XYZ file of C-alpha atoms in Angstrom:
418
model
C -0.928 -36.945 33.341
C -1.230 -33.310 32.360
C -4.949 -32.511 31.906
C -4.227 -29.911 29.241
C -2.298 -32.457 27.156
C -5.271 -34.794 27.323
C -7.689 -32.074 26.190
C -5.296 -30.947 23.453
C -4.910 -34.535 22.236
C -8.678 -34.921 21.900
C -8.927 -31.530 20.107
C -6.193 -32.430 17.611
C -7.842 -35.795 16.987
C -11.106 -34.030 16.111
C -9.291 -31.617 13.778
C -7.402 -34.451 12.083
C -10.598 -36.369 11.370
C -12.247 -33.321 9.781
C -9.218 -32.257 7.728
C -11.116 -30.531 4.929
C -13.213 -28.337 7.211
C -10.158 -27.526 9.310
C -8.210 -26.409 6.243
C -11.126 -24.292 4.961
C -11.509 -22.563 8.329
C -7.736 -22.008 8.576
C -7.651 -20.620 5.040
C -10.482 -18.229 5.894
C -8.530 -16.855 8.841
C -5.355 -16.636 6.747
C -7.105 -14.652 4.003
C -8.651 -12.322 6.584
C -5.333 -11.704 8.350
C -3.494 -11.288 5.052
C -5.871 -8.646 3.745
C -5.908 -7.011 7.186
C -2.130 -6.570 6.938
C -2.267 -5.371 3.331
C -5.078 -2.859 3.788
C -3.995 -1.549 7.179
C -0.333 -1.433 6.098
C -1.214 0.599 3.031
C -3.657 2.935 4.781
C -1.577 3.420 7.929
C 1.614 3.853 5.915
C 0.062 6.472 3.651
C -1.381 8.300 6.668
C 1.953 8.291 8.499
C 3.740 9.522 5.391
C 1.129 12.226 4.846
C 1.362 13.503 8.430
C 5.159 13.436 8.269
C 5.017 15.466 5.061
C 2.493 17.816 6.645
C 4.778 18.381 9.641
C 8.113 18.557 7.825
C 7.177 20.604 4.763
C 5.988 23.761 6.554
C 6.767 25.651 9.787
C 5.288 24.099 12.914
C 4.045 27.508 14.129
C 3.234 30.640 12.137
C 2.331 34.025 13.632
C 0.834 36.797 11.503
C 0.035 40.415 12.226
C -3.562 39.741 13.186
C -5.482 39.181 16.395
C -7.622 36.149 17.099
C -10.323 38.380 18.638
C -11.036 42.067 17.929
C -10.039 44.524 20.637
C -12.852 45.695 22.938
C -14.064 49.266 22.572
C -13.140 51.594 25.471
C -16.817 52.052 26.409
C -17.299 48.299 26.714
C -14.132 48.001 28.821
C -15.166 50.926 31.082
C -18.581 49.447 31.887
C -18.308 45.654 31.615
C -21.632 43.885 31.768
C -23.607 47.149 31.410
C -26.249 47.914 28.801
C -23.823 49.705 26.505
C -24.319 49.936 22.758
C -21.501 51.221 20.566
C -22.341 52.299 17.025
C -20.618 54.008 14.172
C -17.148 52.916 15.266
C -14.504 53.874 12.745
C -11.649 51.384 12.591
C -8.321 52.848 13.505
C -5.794 52.909 10.686
C -2.734 51.093 11.912
C 0.494 50.272 10.195
C 0.420 46.557 9.529
C 3.245 44.433 10.818
C 4.310 42.661 13.982
C 5.108 45.139 16.723
C 8.240 44.412 18.708
C 8.967 41.485 16.419
C 12.657 41.126 17.458
C 11.510 40.322 21.017
C 8.894 37.904 19.680
C 11.562 36.255 17.545
C 13.815 35.887 20.577
C 10.956 34.378 22.610
C 10.230 31.841 19.847
C 13.893 30.900 19.624
C 13.872 30.371 23.373
C 11.687 27.271 22.974
C 13.555 23.940 23.275
C 15.312 23.157 19.981
C 13.404 25.878 18.111
C 14.418 27.598 14.880
C 12.591 30.835 14.069
C 12.818 33.220 11.120
C 11.070 36.505 10.200
C 9.193 36.965 6.944
C 7.359 39.692 5.052
C 4.515 38.542 2.852
C 2.507 40.604 0.392
C 0.816 40.664 -2.994
C 2.666 41.757 -6.113
C 2.072 41.688 -9.852
C 4.705 40.169 -12.141
C 4.884 41.220 -15.782
C 6.854 39.579 -18.584
C 6.475 39.753 -22.371
C 3.095 41.471 -22.159
C 1.668 39.001 -19.631
C 0.810 39.887 -16.020
C 0.197 37.427 -13.188
C -0.421 37.939 -9.440
C 2.150 36.585 -7.004
C 2.250 36.133 -3.239
C 5.795 37.263 -2.481
C 7.487 35.946 0.659
C 10.530 37.929 1.744
C 12.652 35.481 3.760
C 16.045 34.904 5.294
C 17.319 32.186 2.901
C 19.567 30.341 5.347
C 16.948 30.129 8.084
C 13.962 29.464 5.803
C 15.774 26.497 4.286
C 15.862 24.895 7.747
C 12.163 25.615 8.389
C 10.648 24.128 5.237
C 11.509 21.539 2.599
C 11.502 24.097 -0.199
C 15.119 23.301 -1.089
C 14.281 19.790 -2.355
C 11.599 21.261 -4.622
C 13.861 23.797 -6.360
C 15.095 23.323 -9.913
C 17.982 25.287 -11.414
C 19.153 26.972 -8.221
C 19.133 27.141 -4.450
C 17.383 29.284 -1.865
C 20.737 30.676 -0.711
C 21.297 32.131 -4.210
C 19.073 35.005 -3.054
C 21.895 36.224 -0.811
C 24.189 36.827 -3.781
C 21.424 38.384 -5.903
C 19.184 40.767 -3.873
C 17.075 41.218 -7.018
C 16.590 37.457 -7.282
C 13.185 35.784 -7.396
C 12.018 32.192 -7.054
C 8.657 31.283 -8.594
C 6.818 28.052 -9.408
C 7.344 26.290 -12.698
C 3.610 26.518 -13.655
C 3.705 30.289 -13.032
C 6.819 30.641 -15.187
C 5.052 28.743 -17.965
C 2.018 31.036 -17.734
C 4.279 34.067 -18.012
C 6.330 32.464 -20.775
C 9.496 33.023 -18.731
C 12.491 30.783 -18.062
C 15.410 30.647 -15.668
C 17.487 33.808 -15.903
C 14.679 35.966 -17.335
C 13.901 39.295 -15.690
C 10.364 40.107 -14.521
C 8.938 43.519 -13.770
C 7.454 43.247 -10.263
C 5.054 45.880 -8.905
C 3.900 45.916 -5.288
C 0.679 47.247 -3.778
C 2.733 50.212 -2.517
C 3.379 51.227 -6.117
C 7.098 50.361 -6.032
C 8.409 48.825 -9.246
C 11.477 46.598 -9.388
C 13.079 44.291 -11.919
C 13.732 40.834 -10.482
C 15.559 37.909 -12.062
C 14.353 34.292 -11.842
C 17.042 32.323 -10.000
C 15.197 29.016 -9.478
C 11.851 27.331 -10.066
C 9.670 25.472 -7.562
C 8.729 22.087 -8.980
C 5.311 20.728 -7.909
C 6.615 17.309 -6.915
C 4.514 14.906 -4.844
C 7.669 13.277 -3.446
C 9.171 16.539 -2.242
C 6.341 17.238 0.152
C 6.436 20.999 -0.314
C 4.325 23.096 -2.619
C 2.677 26.358 -1.565
C 0.771 26.830 -4.832
C 1.403 28.274 -8.294
C 1.289 31.878 -7.055
C 3.902 31.509 -4.297
C 7.190 33.367 -4.819
C 10.263 33.919 -2.682
C 12.709 36.777 -2.452
C 15.154 38.286 -0.020
C 13.602 39.798 3.117
C 15.238 43.215 2.748
C 14.259 43.297 -0.941
C 10.626 42.658 -0.001
C 10.811 45.433 2.617
C 11.996 47.871 -0.049
C 9.389 46.660 -2.534
C 6.532 47.071 -0.050
C 7.995 50.334 1.315
C 8.080 48.855 4.826
C 11.673 49.059 6.101
C 12.483 46.979 9.178
C 8.941 45.518 9.189
C 7.909 41.860 9.141
C 4.375 40.486 9.273
C 5.118 36.800 9.897
C 7.404 34.678 12.060
C 7.927 31.026 11.181
C 8.910 28.576 13.938
C 10.132 25.010 13.763
C 10.321 22.919 16.939
C 12.370 19.889 17.909
C 9.130 18.163 18.987
C 6.313 18.862 16.486
C 3.711 17.455 18.889
C 4.388 20.318 21.317
C 3.491 22.954 18.699
C -0.089 23.437 19.903
C 0.897 24.071 23.533
C 3.817 26.295 22.521
C 1.605 28.362 20.198
C -0.977 28.846 22.960
C 1.724 30.036 25.382
C 3.223 32.507 22.906
C -0.224 33.792 21.956
C -1.031 34.439 25.593
C 2.219 36.351 25.957
C 2.104 38.482 22.803
C -1.544 38.625 21.807
C -1.082 37.910 18.116
C -2.577 34.839 16.492
C -0.044 32.001 16.700
C -1.218 29.087 14.565
C 0.219 25.601 15.096
C 0.354 22.966 12.378
C -2.353 21.029 14.252
C -4.735 23.986 14.108
C -3.804 24.715 10.514
C -4.527 21.109 9.515
C -7.449 20.443 11.863
C -9.925 19.599 9.102
C -7.465 17.245 7.427
C -6.710 15.446 10.697
C -10.449 15.027 11.345
C -10.845 13.469 7.898
C -8.043 11.031 8.729
C -9.976 9.935 11.830
C -13.042 9.206 9.688
C -10.800 7.383 7.231
C -9.430 5.185 10.010
C -12.932 4.350 11.234
C -13.938 3.242 7.731
C -10.711 1.259 7.298
C -11.053 -0.689 10.543
C -14.766 -1.281 9.902
C -13.950 -2.907 6.555
C -11.108 -4.949 8.036
C -13.300 -6.059 10.959
C -15.897 -7.262 8.466
C -13.224 -9.386 6.769
C -12.208 -10.957 10.092
C -15.869 -11.474 10.998
C -16.347 -13.562 7.858
C -13.283 -15.609 8.847
C -14.752 -16.065 12.351
C -17.929 -17.514 10.832
C -15.749 -20.174 9.185
C -14.351 -21.154 12.572
C -17.829 -21.119 14.100
C -19.129 -23.408 11.361
C -16.222 -25.839 11.708
C -16.438 -26.097 15.511
C -20.241 -26.178 15.508
C -20.262 -29.024 12.988
C -17.650 -30.827 15.064
C -19.878 -30.517 18.139
C -22.842 -31.925 16.236
C -20.864 -34.832 14.781
C -19.101 -35.652 18.034
C -22.122 -35.731 20.338
C -21.591 -39.445 21.033
C -17.890 -38.832 21.742
C -18.839 -35.980 24.067
C -21.185 -38.291 25.949
C -18.440 -40.897 26.313
C -16.011 -38.251 27.584
C -18.562 -37.095 30.140
C -19.179 -40.686 31.210
C -15.409 -41.128 31.656
C -15.330 -38.260 34.141
C -14.692 -35.225 31.951
C -16.361 -32.130 33.395
C -18.419 -29.678 31.323
C -15.506 -27.266 31.584
C -13.168 -29.925 30.148
C -15.484 -30.510 27.187
C -15.751 -26.792 26.595
C -11.939 -26.565 26.725
C -11.573 -29.208 23.982
C -13.529 -27.175 21.473
C -11.948 -23.896 22.560
C -8.555 -25.475 21.845
C -9.839 -26.469 18.399
C -10.799 -22.856 17.669
C -7.517 -21.558 19.092
C -5.480 -23.953 16.943
C -7.342 -22.883 13.809
C -6.884 -19.230 14.790
C -3.134 -19.565 15.427
C -2.514 -21.594 12.273
C -4.598 -19.145 10.237
C -2.781 -16.157 11.745
C 0.645 -17.611 10.908
C -0.421 -18.415 7.360
C -2.008 -14.953 7.152
C 1.272 -13.331 8.192
C 2.992 -14.997 5.246
C 0.143 -14.089 2.872
C 0.007 -10.491 4.124
C 3.787 -10.102 3.780
C 3.504 -11.307 0.190
C 0.705 -8.819 -0.534
C 2.727 -5.969 1.005
C 5.713 -6.935 -1.119
C 3.556 -6.872 -4.251
C 2.146 -3.452 -3.304
C 5.658 -2.133 -2.645
C 6.717 -2.980 -6.215
C 3.654 -1.676 -8.040
C 4.781 0.589 -10.927
C 3.005 3.794 -9.830
C 4.069 7.057 -11.458
C 3.094 10.657 -10.658
C 3.934 13.313 -13.234
C 6.151 10.799 -15.008
C 8.174 9.959 -11.895
C 8.050 6.685 -9.914
C 6.255 6.985 -6.597
C 6.570 3.973 -4.258
C 3.611 3.327 -2.001
C 4.336 4.199 1.642
C 3.607 1.016 3.594
C 3.619 0.279 7.310
C 5.293 -3.096 7.852
C 5.977 -2.587 11.549
C 5.363 -5.257 14.194
C 2.392 -3.264 15.513
C 0.315 -4.182 12.461
C 1.170 -7.865 12.819
C 0.369 -7.763 16.533
C -3.040 -6.164 15.894
C -3.847 -8.659 13.130
C -2.749 -11.655 15.234
C -4.621 -10.506 18.332
C -7.782 -9.758 16.340
C -7.692 -13.183 14.684
C -7.194 -14.998 18.025
C -9.998 -13.076 19.713
C -12.393 -13.727 16.829
C -11.373 -17.415 16.809
C -11.983 -17.832 20.534
C -15.337 -16.035 20.409
C -16.424 -18.080 17.381
C -15.393 -21.316 19.088
C -16.830 -20.442 22.481
C -20.444 -20.372 21.294
C -20.591 -24.000 20.076
C -18.191 -25.086 22.878
C -20.628 -23.746 25.446
C -23.364 -25.783 23.774
C -21.172 -28.902 23.902
C -20.619 -28.423 27.635
C -24.376 -28.609 28.273
C -24.834 -31.973 26.548
C -26.509 -34.589 28.757
C -24.538 -37.851 28.268
C -27.385 -40.051 29.603
C -29.859 -38.870 26.956
C -27.329 -39.332 24.130
C -26.202 -42.799 25.213
C -29.807 -43.937 25.824
C -30.804 -42.612 22.376
C -27.835 -44.379 20.780
C -28.803 -47.624 22.446
């Protein structure tokens, strides 16, 4: 006869006798697993969606006309490590902009699957109907910029490529247009820091939409690159290059390589979002701590059920030992009891968690008057983690009283019973 079948038969007999306690322990595991799936599915899904939005909405790498470290003074370079003190240094006036930017653009486009586009960014003042507001104007190549960011899905009333047909075109945010009192088709008087004045017509509005995943702020504006160069009196000059890679995870290494080659500060999306990513790590720690506490409570239910079974079945344990069962066999009986409760609770928890996720998916949540479905992670990984965690907690909770049962002396129990 199969020894495992014998031990399993005894374990199932114990569980059947104590039906109420078995059901309570199973229900505790099911509730723990169900809430594990709901909470982790909601938190992990929102984090995945947020990171995807973070990666897709903006360029993976941005280089600006600035250095990460200031250049060393000639005296410091001539006598490295010497007691040299340099005072009264007057900064050299340099024309801002990326030097040799066509070669830098070609190098960026040489990365696997990369798309790169030049840009000229600067501050301007927009005036309309007696109101003046500051804008951060981005002169871009419309066809390339549309592939680098998700700005197109945020536009209302027009498209980014409309700038090609209207060199005097301008795209601003809807809140900025409301502050100026302007609408689509109105003409703004735009003045740059170089003193150049130009009339520009609003071709489209950027809608701050949480679903779109792109919003650079109320003051962001977009125009044609050559128009921005005229407005800032900087012909053939760009001060930014935007890069999008086929593999976003390689952005940090690619940025470091390009920075070492060209010297300018190349910023990857990981560096740009470092603080946010660190907060997500803290958020995950808190999430799994809360979920672990839920499973710990469920484990106490299993511990109580198995421990009570050991106490009530001391005479049966003595008889089993007298029949030739080893301490390991007795321990196995109660471990099987805990495993059965854990498996049954996990399966019931899967059904309960799936129901909770379905309820969360259909919650009527609206943002700015528009429906916003909750991003949920319903992948098998979450179910695997929940099932494994419940089985481990069940085995640990059952092992403690099972170990105690294995140390029972059958002679003392039978003599006391007599």
